[in-house]
mmCIF file with all atom_site columns, C-alpha atoms in Angstrom:
data_model
loop_
_atom_site.group_PDB
_atom_site.id
_atom_site.type_symbol
_atom_site.label_atom_id
_atom_site.label_alt_id
_atom_site.label_comp_id
_atom_site.label_asym_id
_atom_site.label_entity_id
_atom_site.label_seq_id
_atom_site.pdbx_PDB_ins_code
_atom_site.Cartn_x
_atom_site.Cartn_y
_atom_site.Cartn_z
_atom_site.occupancy
_atom_site.B_iso_or_equiv
_atom_site.pdbx_formal_charge
_atom_site.auth_seq_id
_atom_site.auth_comp_id
_atom_site.auth_asym_id
_atom_site.auth_atom_id
_atom_site.pdbx_PDB_model_num
ATOM 1   C CA . MET J 1 1   ? -28.456 -12.688 -72.480 1.00 0.00 ? 1   MET J CA 1
ATOM 2   C CA . ILE J 1 2   ? -25.237 -13.108 -71.458 1.00 0.00 ? 2   ILE J CA 1
ATOM 3   C CA . ILE J 1 3   ? -24.659 -12.734 -67.717 1.00 0.00 ? 3   ILE J CA 1
ATOM 4   C CA . GLU J 1 4   ? -22.565 -9.658  -68.275 1.00 0.00 ? 4   GLU J CA 1
ATOM 5   C CA . ASP J 1 5   ? -24.784 -7.646  -70.454 1.00 0.00 ? 5   ASP J CA 1
ATOM 6   C CA . LYS J 1 6   ? -27.412 -9.330  -67.241 1.00 0.00 ? 6   LYS J CA 1
ATOM 7   C CA . ILE J 1 7   ? -25.303 -7.551  -64.551 1.00 0.00 ? 7   ILE J CA 1
ATOM 8   C CA . PHE J 1 8   ? -24.419 -4.272  -66.273 1.00 0.00 ? 8   PHE J CA 1
ATOM 9   C CA . LEU J 1 9   ? -28.317 -3.922  -67.363 1.00 0.00 ? 9   LEU J CA 1
ATOM 10  C CA . THR J 1 10  ? -29.382 -4.731  -64.293 1.00 0.00 ? 10  THR J CA 1
ATOM 11  C CA . THR J 1 11  ? -26.947 -3.151  -61.943 1.00 0.00 ? 11  THR J CA 1
ATOM 12  C CA . PHE J 1 12  ? -27.897 -0.151  -64.054 1.00 0.00 ? 12  PHE J CA 1
ATOM 13  C CA . ASP J 1 13  ? -31.455 -0.153  -63.102 1.00 0.00 ? 13  ASP J CA 1
ATOM 14  C CA . LEU J 1 14  ? -30.838 -0.674  -59.400 1.00 0.00 ? 14  LEU J CA 1
ATOM 15  C CA . PHE J 1 15  ? -28.047 2.468   -59.373 1.00 0.00 ? 15  PHE J CA 1
ATOM 16  C CA . LEU J 1 16  ? -31.152 4.534   -61.447 1.00 0.00 ? 16  LEU J CA 1
ATOM 17  C CA . LYS J 1 17  ? -33.592 3.984   -58.504 1.00 0.00 ? 17  LYS J CA 1
ATOM 18  C CA . TYR J 1 18  ? -31.128 3.832   -55.559 1.00 0.00 ? 18  TYR J CA 1
ATOM 19  C CA . GLY J 1 19  ? -28.202 5.853   -56.294 1.00 0.00 ? 19  GLY J CA 1
ATOM 20  C CA . VAL J 1 20  ? -24.985 4.382   -56.338 1.00 0.00 ? 20  VAL J CA 1
ATOM 21  C CA . LYS J 1 21  ? -23.687 4.368   -52.451 1.00 0.00 ? 21  LYS J CA 1
ATOM 22  C CA . SER J 1 22  ? -27.086 2.523   -51.552 1.00 0.00 ? 22  SER J CA 1
ATOM 23  C CA . VAL J 1 23  ? -26.573 -0.313  -53.657 1.00 0.00 ? 23  VAL J CA 1
ATOM 24  C CA . SER J 1 24  ? -24.381 -3.327  -52.201 1.00 0.00 ? 24  SER J CA 1
ATOM 25  C CA . MET J 1 25  ? -22.799 -6.031  -54.298 1.00 0.00 ? 25  MET J CA 1
ATOM 26  C CA . ASP J 1 26  ? -25.143 -8.107  -52.286 1.00 0.00 ? 26  ASP J CA 1
ATOM 27  C CA . ASP J 1 27  ? -28.398 -6.228  -53.337 1.00 0.00 ? 27  ASP J CA 1
ATOM 28  C CA . ILE J 1 28  ? -26.735 -6.994  -57.182 1.00 0.00 ? 28  ILE J CA 1
ATOM 29  C CA . CYS J 1 29  ? -26.492 -10.594 -56.966 1.00 0.00 ? 29  CYS J CA 1
ATOM 30  C CA . ARG J 1 30  ? -29.697 -11.179 -55.209 1.00 0.00 ? 30  ARG J CA 1
ATOM 31  C CA . LYS J 1 31  ? -31.498 -9.190  -57.625 1.00 0.00 ? 31  LYS J CA 1
ATOM 32  C CA . ILE J 1 32  ? -29.851 -11.127 -60.545 1.00 0.00 ? 32  ILE J CA 1
ATOM 33  C CA . GLY J 1 33  ? -29.829 -14.458 -58.960 1.00 0.00 ? 33  GLY J CA 1
ATOM 34  C CA . ILE J 1 34  ? -25.941 -15.020 -58.999 1.00 0.00 ? 34  ILE J CA 1
ATOM 35  C CA . SER J 1 35  ? -23.366 -15.857 -56.178 1.00 0.00 ? 35  SER J CA 1
ATOM 36  C CA . LYS J 1 36  ? -20.370 -13.232 -55.417 1.00 0.00 ? 36  LYS J CA 1
ATOM 37  C CA . LYS J 1 37  ? -18.046 -15.894 -57.006 1.00 0.00 ? 37  LYS J CA 1
ATOM 38  C CA . THR J 1 38  ? -19.734 -15.559 -60.473 1.00 0.00 ? 38  THR J CA 1
ATOM 39  C CA . ILE J 1 39  ? -20.145 -11.726 -60.380 1.00 0.00 ? 39  ILE J CA 1
ATOM 40  C CA . TYR J 1 40  ? -16.162 -11.529 -59.443 1.00 0.00 ? 40  TYR J CA 1
ATOM 41  C CA . THR J 1 41  ? -15.452 -13.626 -62.379 1.00 0.00 ? 41  THR J CA 1
ATOM 42  C CA . VAL J 1 42  ? -16.744 -10.617 -64.413 1.00 0.00 ? 42  VAL J CA 1
ATOM 43  C CA . ILE J 1 43  ? -15.436 -7.269  -62.521 1.00 0.00 ? 43  ILE J CA 1
ATOM 44  C CA . ASN J 1 44  ? -12.690 -6.755  -60.259 1.00 0.00 ? 44  ASN J CA 1
ATOM 45  C CA . CYS J 1 45  ? -14.932 -4.732  -57.810 1.00 0.00 ? 45  CYS J CA 1
ATOM 46  C CA . LYS J 1 46  ? -17.663 -1.932  -57.051 1.00 0.00 ? 46  LYS J CA 1
ATOM 47  C CA . LYS J 1 47  ? -15.430 0.794   -58.766 1.00 0.00 ? 47  LYS J CA 1
ATOM 48  C CA . ASP J 1 48  ? -14.856 -1.306  -61.803 1.00 0.00 ? 48  ASP J CA 1
ATOM 49  C CA . LEU J 1 49  ? -18.658 -2.354  -62.160 1.00 0.00 ? 49  LEU J CA 1
ATOM 50  C CA . ILE J 1 50  ? -19.535 0.964   -61.855 1.00 0.00 ? 50  ILE J CA 1
ATOM 51  C CA . GLU J 1 51  ? -17.032 2.255   -64.320 1.00 0.00 ? 51  GLU J CA 1
ATOM 52  C CA . GLN J 1 52  ? -18.098 -0.311  -66.622 1.00 0.00 ? 52  GLN J CA 1
ATOM 53  C CA . ILE J 1 53  ? -21.662 0.635   -66.530 1.00 0.00 ? 53  ILE J CA 1
ATOM 54  C CA . ILE J 1 54  ? -20.910 4.749   -67.100 1.00 0.00 ? 54  ILE J CA 1
ATOM 55  C CA . GLN J 1 55  ? -19.022 3.619   -70.409 1.00 0.00 ? 55  GLN J CA 1
ATOM 56  C CA . LEU J 1 56  ? -21.918 1.341   -71.527 1.00 0.00 ? 56  LEU J CA 1
ATOM 57  C CA . GLN J 1 57  ? -24.386 4.271   -70.817 1.00 0.00 ? 57  GLN J CA 1
ATOM 58  C CA . ILE J 1 58  ? -21.839 7.284   -72.304 1.00 0.00 ? 58  ILE J CA 1
ATOM 59  C CA . LYS J 1 59  ? -21.968 4.619   -75.377 1.00 0.00 ? 59  LYS J CA 1
ATOM 60  C CA . ARG J 1 60  ? -25.658 3.886   -75.661 1.00 0.00 ? 60  ARG J CA 1
ATOM 61  C CA . ASP J 1 61  ? -26.416 7.710   -74.937 1.00 0.00 ? 61  ASP J CA 1
ATOM 62  C CA . GLU J 1 62  ? -24.326 9.001   -77.690 1.00 0.00 ? 62  GLU J CA 1
ATOM 63  C CA . GLU J 1 63  ? -25.506 6.046   -79.930 1.00 0.00 ? 63  GLU J CA 1
ATOM 64  C CA . ASP J 1 64  ? -28.738 7.364   -79.730 1.00 0.00 ? 64  ASP J CA 1
ATOM 65  C CA . ILE J 1 65  ? -28.017 11.391  -79.715 1.00 0.00 ? 65  ILE J CA 1
ATOM 66  C CA . THR J 1 66  ? -26.288 10.462  -83.271 1.00 0.00 ? 66  THR J CA 1
ATOM 67  C CA . THR J 1 67  ? -29.268 9.127   -84.608 1.00 0.00 ? 67  THR J CA 1
ATOM 68  C CA . ILE J 1 68  ? -31.549 11.837  -83.304 1.00 0.00 ? 68  ILE J CA 1
ATOM 69  C CA . THR J 1 69  ? -28.992 14.194  -85.076 1.00 0.00 ? 69  THR J CA 1
ATOM 70  C CA . ALA J 1 70  ? -29.207 12.402  -88.357 1.00 0.00 ? 70  ALA J CA 1
ATOM 71  C CA . SER J 1 71  ? -32.964 12.018  -88.179 1.00 0.00 ? 71  SER J CA 1
ATOM 72  C CA . SER J 1 72  ? -34.280 15.808  -87.521 1.00 0.00 ? 72  SER J CA 1
ATOM 73  C CA . GLU J 1 73  ? -35.184 17.584  -90.042 1.00 0.00 ? 73  GLU J CA 1
ATOM 74  C CA . THR J 1 74  ? -33.965 21.141  -88.664 1.00 0.00 ? 74  THR J CA 1
ATOM 75  C CA . ALA J 1 75  ? -31.816 22.262  -85.576 1.00 0.00 ? 75  ALA J CA 1
ATOM 76  C CA . VAL J 1 76  ? -34.678 23.428  -83.794 1.00 0.00 ? 76  VAL J CA 1
ATOM 77  C CA . ASP J 1 77  ? -36.036 19.982  -84.246 1.00 0.00 ? 77  ASP J CA 1
ATOM 78  C CA . GLU J 1 78  ? -33.279 18.127  -82.842 1.00 0.00 ? 78  GLU J CA 1
ATOM 79  C CA . MET J 1 79  ? -32.646 20.289  -80.302 1.00 0.00 ? 79  MET J CA 1
ATOM 80  C CA . SER J 1 80  ? -36.025 19.517  -79.261 1.00 0.00 ? 80  SER J CA 1
ATOM 81  C CA . LYS J 1 81  ? -35.483 15.719  -79.304 1.00 0.00 ? 81  LYS J CA 1
ATOM 82  C CA . ILE J 1 82  ? -32.341 15.874  -77.837 1.00 0.00 ? 82  ILE J CA 1
ATOM 83  C CA . GLY J 1 83  ? -33.980 17.576  -75.035 1.00 0.00 ? 83  GLY J CA 1
ATOM 84  C CA . ARG J 1 84  ? -36.865 14.636  -74.787 1.00 0.00 ? 84  ARG J CA 1
ATOM 85  C CA . HIS J 1 85  ? -34.241 12.032  -74.943 1.00 0.00 ? 85  HIS J CA 1
ATOM 86  C CA . PHE J 1 86  ? -32.420 13.556  -71.337 1.00 0.00 ? 86  PHE J CA 1
ATOM 87  C CA . ILE J 1 87  ? -35.446 14.432  -69.587 1.00 0.00 ? 87  ILE J CA 1
ATOM 88  C CA . LYS J 1 88  ? -36.454 11.021  -70.279 1.00 0.00 ? 88  LYS J CA 1
ATOM 89  C CA . PHE J 1 89  ? -33.768 9.955   -68.717 1.00 0.00 ? 89  PHE J CA 1
ATOM 90  C CA . LEU J 1 90  ? -33.842 12.209  -65.954 1.00 0.00 ? 90  LEU J CA 1
ATOM 91  C CA . LYS J 1 91  ? -37.410 11.628  -64.958 1.00 0.00 ? 91  LYS J CA 1
ATOM 92  C CA . LYS J 1 92  ? -36.055 7.595   -64.153 1.00 0.00 ? 92  LYS J CA 1
ATOM 93  C CA . MET J 1 93  ? -32.845 8.558   -62.121 1.00 0.00 ? 93  MET J CA 1
ATOM 94  C CA . LYS J 1 94  ? -33.027 9.265   -58.999 1.00 0.00 ? 94  LYS J CA 1
ATOM 95  C CA . PRO J 1 95  ? -30.944 12.751  -57.697 1.00 0.00 ? 95  PRO J CA 1
ATOM 96  C CA . SER J 1 96  ? -28.463 10.971  -55.094 1.00 0.00 ? 96  SER J CA 1
ATOM 97  C CA . LEU J 1 97  ? -27.048 9.124   -58.312 1.00 0.00 ? 97  LEU J CA 1
ATOM 98  C CA . ILE J 1 98  ? -25.086 12.391  -59.219 1.00 0.00 ? 98  ILE J CA 1
ATOM 99  C CA . TYR J 1 99  ? -24.367 12.998  -55.918 1.00 0.00 ? 99  TYR J CA 1
ATOM 100 C CA . ASP J 1 100 ? -22.735 9.924   -55.330 1.00 0.00 ? 100 ASP J CA 1
ATOM 101 C CA . LEU J 1 101 ? -20.706 9.435   -58.049 1.00 0.00 ? 101 LEU J CA 1
ATOM 102 C CA . GLN J 1 102 ? -19.583 13.267  -57.548 1.00 0.00 ? 102 GLN J CA 1
ATOM 103 C CA . LYS J 1 103 ? -18.405 12.395  -53.837 1.00 0.00 ? 103 LYS J CA 1
ATOM 104 C CA . TYR J 1 104 ? -17.498 8.724   -53.477 1.00 0.00 ? 104 TYR J CA 1
ATOM 105 C CA . TYR J 1 105 ? -16.090 7.943   -57.413 1.00 0.00 ? 105 TYR J CA 1
ATOM 106 C CA . PRO J 1 106 ? -14.917 11.166  -58.531 1.00 0.00 ? 106 PRO J CA 1
ATOM 107 C CA . GLN J 1 107 ? -12.811 9.166   -61.146 1.00 0.00 ? 107 GLN J CA 1
ATOM 108 C CA . VAL J 1 108 ? -16.070 8.031   -62.485 1.00 0.00 ? 108 VAL J CA 1
ATOM 109 C CA . TRP J 1 109 ? -17.460 11.208  -62.341 1.00 0.00 ? 109 TRP J CA 1
ATOM 110 C CA . GLU J 1 110 ? -14.583 12.956  -64.042 1.00 0.00 ? 110 GLU J CA 1
ATOM 111 C CA . LEU J 1 111 ? -14.850 10.440  -66.910 1.00 0.00 ? 111 LEU J CA 1
ATOM 112 C CA . ILE J 1 112 ? -18.128 11.020  -67.800 1.00 0.00 ? 112 ILE J CA 1
ATOM 113 C CA . GLU J 1 113 ? -16.705 15.160  -67.277 1.00 0.00 ? 113 GLU J CA 1
ATOM 114 C CA . ASP J 1 114 ? -14.340 14.152  -69.732 1.00 0.00 ? 114 ASP J CA 1
ATOM 115 C CA . GLN J 1 115 ? -16.048 12.278  -72.462 1.00 0.00 ? 115 GLN J CA 1
ATOM 116 C CA . HIS J 1 116 ? -19.603 12.839  -72.492 1.00 0.00 ? 116 HIS J CA 1
ATOM 117 C CA . TYR J 1 117 ? -19.593 16.530  -71.903 1.00 0.00 ? 117 TYR J CA 1
ATOM 118 C CA . GLY J 1 118 ? -16.741 16.333  -74.377 1.00 0.00 ? 118 GLY J CA 1
ATOM 119 C CA . PHE J 1 119 ? -19.433 14.918  -77.188 1.00 0.00 ? 119 PHE J CA 1
ATOM 120 C CA . ILE J 1 120 ? -22.047 17.437  -76.134 1.00 0.00 ? 120 ILE J CA 1
ATOM 121 C CA . TYR J 1 121 ? -20.230 20.443  -76.732 1.00 0.00 ? 121 TYR J CA 1
ATOM 122 C CA . ARG J 1 122 ? -19.101 19.172  -80.272 1.00 0.00 ? 122 ARG J CA 1
ATOM 123 C CA . THR J 1 123 ? -23.093 18.377  -80.636 1.00 0.00 ? 123 THR J CA 1
ATOM 124 C CA . ILE J 1 124 ? -24.341 21.519  -79.496 1.00 0.00 ? 124 ILE J CA 1
ATOM 125 C CA . LYS J 1 125 ? -21.615 23.309  -81.588 1.00 0.00 ? 125 LYS J CA 1
ATOM 126 C CA . THR J 1 126 ? -22.563 21.846  -84.932 1.00 0.00 ? 126 THR J CA 1
ATOM 127 C CA . ASN J 1 127 ? -26.332 22.083  -84.065 1.00 0.00 ? 127 ASN J CA 1
ATOM 128 C CA . LEU J 1 128 ? -25.384 25.550  -83.517 1.00 0.00 ? 128 LEU J CA 1
ATOM 129 C CA . LYS J 1 129 ? -23.930 26.146  -86.975 1.00 0.00 ? 129 LYS J CA 1
ATOM 130 C CA . ARG J 1 130 ? -26.585 24.416  -88.425 1.00 0.00 ? 130 ARG J CA 1
ATOM 131 C CA . GLY J 1 131 ? -29.151 26.619  -86.981 1.00 0.00 ? 131 GLY J CA 1
ATOM 132 C CA . GLN J 1 132 ? -27.535 29.751  -88.341 1.00 0.00 ? 132 GLN J CA 1
ATOM 133 C CA . MET J 1 133 ? -27.065 28.303  -91.630 1.00 0.00 ? 133 MET J CA 1
ATOM 134 C CA . GLU J 1 134 ? -31.035 27.472  -91.814 1.00 0.00 ? 134 GLU J CA 1
ATOM 135 C CA . GLY J 1 135 ? -31.483 31.283  -90.424 1.00 0.00 ? 135 GLY J CA 1
ATOM 136 C CA . LEU J 1 136 ? -33.490 29.625  -87.460 1.00 0.00 ? 136 LEU J CA 1
ATOM 137 C CA . TYR J 1 137 ? -30.518 31.013  -84.718 1.00 0.00 ? 137 TYR J CA 1
ATOM 138 C CA . ILE J 1 138 ? -29.562 34.641  -84.919 1.00 0.00 ? 138 ILE J CA 1
ATOM 139 C CA . SER J 1 139 ? -26.174 34.697  -86.915 1.00 0.00 ? 139 SER J CA 1
ATOM 140 C CA . THR J 1 140 ? -24.322 37.116  -84.305 1.00 0.00 ? 140 THR J CA 1
ATOM 141 C CA . PHE J 1 141 ? -23.048 34.896  -81.347 1.00 0.00 ? 141 PHE J CA 1
ATOM 142 C CA . ASP J 1 142 ? -19.822 32.857  -81.398 1.00 0.00 ? 142 ASP J CA 1
ATOM 143 C CA . PRO J 1 143 ? -21.190 28.788  -81.591 1.00 0.00 ? 143 PRO J CA 1
ATOM 144 C CA . ASP J 1 144 ? -17.912 27.627  -79.902 1.00 0.00 ? 144 ASP J CA 1
ATOM 145 C CA . ILE J 1 145 ? -18.338 30.041  -76.618 1.00 0.00 ? 145 ILE J CA 1
ATOM 146 C CA . ILE J 1 146 ? -22.368 29.475  -76.569 1.00 0.00 ? 146 ILE J CA 1
ATOM 147 C CA . ALA J 1 147 ? -21.575 25.392  -77.078 1.00 0.00 ? 147 ALA J CA 1
ATOM 148 C CA . LYS J 1 148 ? -18.991 25.825  -73.899 1.00 0.00 ? 148 LYS J CA 1
ATOM 149 C CA . LEU J 1 149 ? -21.826 27.924  -71.967 1.00 0.00 ? 149 LEU J CA 1
ATOM 150 C CA . TYR J 1 150 ? -24.645 25.103  -72.914 1.00 0.00 ? 150 TYR J CA 1
ATOM 151 C CA . VAL J 1 151 ? -22.095 23.034  -71.167 1.00 0.00 ? 151 VAL J CA 1
ATOM 152 C CA . GLU J 1 152 ? -21.381 24.668  -68.204 1.00 0.00 ? 152 GLU J CA 1
ATOM 153 C CA . LYS J 1 153 ? -24.739 25.235  -67.482 1.00 0.00 ? 153 LYS J CA 1
ATOM 154 C CA . THR J 1 154 ? -25.643 21.581  -67.584 1.00 0.00 ? 154 THR J CA 1
ATOM 155 C CA . HIS J 1 155 ? -22.271 20.811  -65.315 1.00 0.00 ? 155 HIS J CA 1
ATOM 156 C CA . CYS J 1 156 ? -24.151 23.882  -62.866 1.00 0.00 ? 156 CYS J CA 1
ATOM 157 C CA . ILE J 1 157 ? -27.487 22.141  -63.089 1.00 0.00 ? 157 ILE J CA 1
ATOM 158 C CA . ALA J 1 158 ? -25.862 18.631  -62.181 1.00 0.00 ? 158 ALA J CA 1
ATOM 159 C CA . ASP J 1 159 ? -24.317 20.067  -59.235 1.00 0.00 ? 159 ASP J CA 1
ATOM 160 C CA . GLU J 1 160 ? -25.951 19.095  -55.879 1.00 0.00 ? 160 GLU J CA 1
ATOM 161 C CA . GLU J 1 161 ? -24.576 22.466  -53.924 1.00 0.00 ? 161 GLU J CA 1
ATOM 162 C CA . ASN J 1 162 ? -26.004 24.720  -56.805 1.00 0.00 ? 162 ASN J CA 1
ATOM 163 C CA . PHE J 1 163 ? -29.236 22.848  -56.630 1.00 0.00 ? 163 PHE J CA 1
ATOM 164 C CA . PRO J 1 164 ? -30.211 20.559  -54.284 1.00 0.00 ? 164 PRO J CA 1
ATOM 165 C CA . SER J 1 165 ? -32.272 17.710  -54.953 1.00 0.00 ? 165 SER J CA 1
ATOM 166 C CA . SER J 1 166 ? -34.205 18.383  -52.172 1.00 0.00 ? 166 SER J CA 1
ATOM 167 C CA . LYS J 1 167 ? -35.393 21.228  -53.683 1.00 0.00 ? 167 LYS J CA 1
ATOM 168 C CA . PHE J 1 168 ? -35.213 21.404  -57.498 1.00 0.00 ? 168 PHE J CA 1
ATOM 169 C CA . SER J 1 169 ? -36.315 18.344  -59.790 1.00 0.00 ? 169 SER J CA 1
ATOM 170 C CA . ARG J 1 170 ? -33.869 17.615  -62.381 1.00 0.00 ? 170 ARG J CA 1
ATOM 171 C CA . PRO J 1 171 ? -36.256 17.082  -65.580 1.00 0.00 ? 171 PRO J CA 1
ATOM 172 C CA . LEU J 1 172 ? -37.528 20.732  -65.073 1.00 0.00 ? 172 LEU J CA 1
ATOM 173 C CA . LEU J 1 173 ? -34.220 22.435  -64.208 1.00 0.00 ? 173 LEU J CA 1
ATOM 174 C CA . TYR J 1 174 ? -32.802 20.669  -67.930 1.00 0.00 ? 174 TYR J CA 1
ATOM 175 C CA . GLU J 1 175 ? -36.501 21.728  -68.709 1.00 0.00 ? 175 GLU J CA 1
ATOM 176 C CA . GLN J 1 176 ? -35.487 25.646  -68.064 1.00 0.00 ? 176 GLN J CA 1
ATOM 177 C CA . LEU J 1 177 ? -32.411 24.934  -69.165 1.00 0.00 ? 177 LEU J CA 1
ATOM 178 C CA . PHE J 1 178 ? -33.390 24.154  -72.753 1.00 0.00 ? 178 PHE J CA 1
ATOM 179 C CA . MET J 1 179 ? -35.850 26.839  -72.841 1.00 0.00 ? 179 MET J CA 1
ATOM 180 C CA . TYR J 1 180 ? -33.438 29.060  -71.729 1.00 0.00 ? 180 TYR J CA 1
ATOM 181 C CA . HIS J 1 181 ? -30.537 28.110  -74.337 1.00 0.00 ? 181 HIS J CA 1
ATOM 182 C CA . MET J 1 182 ? -33.173 28.248  -77.024 1.00 0.00 ? 182 MET J CA 1
ATOM 183 C CA . ARG J 1 183 ? -35.228 31.495  -76.679 1.00 0.00 ? 183 ARG J CA 1
ATOM 184 C CA . GLY J 1 184 ? -31.853 33.399  -76.501 1.00 0.00 ? 184 GLY J CA 1
ATOM 185 C CA . ILE J 1 185 ? -30.560 31.628  -79.700 1.00 0.00 ? 185 ILE J CA 1
ATOM 186 C CA . SER J 1 186 ? -33.822 31.653  -82.064 1.00 0.00 ? 186 SER J CA 1
ATOM 187 C CA . SER J 1 187 ? -34.519 34.192  -84.311 1.00 0.00 ? 187 SER J CA 1
ATOM 188 C CA . ASP J 1 188 ? -38.022 35.176  -85.280 1.00 0.00 ? 188 ASP J CA 1
ATOM 189 C CA . LYS J 1 189 ? -38.490 32.327  -87.390 1.00 0.00 ? 189 LYS J CA 1
ATOM 190 C CA . GLY J 1 190 ? -36.737 29.906  -85.103 1.00 0.00 ? 190 GLY J CA 1
ATOM 191 C CA . LEU J 1 191 ? -39.265 30.876  -82.189 1.00 0.00 ? 191 LEU J CA 1
ATOM 192 C CA . LYS J 1 192 ? -42.034 30.582  -84.527 1.00 0.00 ? 192 LYS J CA 1
ATOM 193 C CA . LEU J 1 193 ? -40.803 26.893  -84.753 1.00 0.00 ? 193 LEU J CA 1
ATOM 194 C CA . LEU J 1 194 ? -39.983 26.386  -81.414 1.00 0.00 ? 194 LEU J CA 1
ATOM 195 C CA . ALA J 1 195 ? -43.409 27.447  -80.037 1.00 0.00 ? 195 ALA J CA 1
ATOM 196 C CA . THR J 1 196 ? -45.150 24.292  -82.262 1.00 0.00 ? 196 THR J CA 1
ATOM 197 C CA . ILE J 1 197 ? -42.590 21.686  -80.400 1.00 0.00 ? 197 ILE J CA 1
ATOM 198 C CA . GLU J 1 198 ? -43.021 20.016  -77.186 1.00 0.00 ? 198 GLU J CA 1
ATOM 199 C CA . ILE J 1 199 ? -40.044 18.777  -75.068 1.00 0.00 ? 199 ILE J CA 1
#
């Protein structure tokens, strides 16, 4: 593994476990077993490192979701797999990671909102249209509106002020959002299929 990949992967694991603010450059260097001089040949500062890691993670996440979409048998199957993907990630993530990014690195958080949420919106909108064509979702809603509402709800459950992590589990919040969304859009046929699927 080249040093750049090792830095990014190790640092991302540390951020998932401890959040962004509490992980220092010294912690990262110690964990990888390199000097600060070496790490600064790859990145300019901690903010630069965070931004590069988030960009890389967004790319990987979008590749995973694109693979899920291509391999899913139905729209309901696709959404359940996407749901499992996010819940698995949230279970590994310390809740303070989102808070740290929002508070201390707002430009990086803005990057997530602009790039990743845009991708999620397009994915959900396409899924909604697919589900309507398959007869698994009711035909009376507007996919554009529902996709935007879905993205706004994911914003809402990520917000520490709305749902403090001391009281609410992020995986549980997402699971509840998923079921709320799916039960609201599914036809009778879709609900029967949904009942057979676990997330």
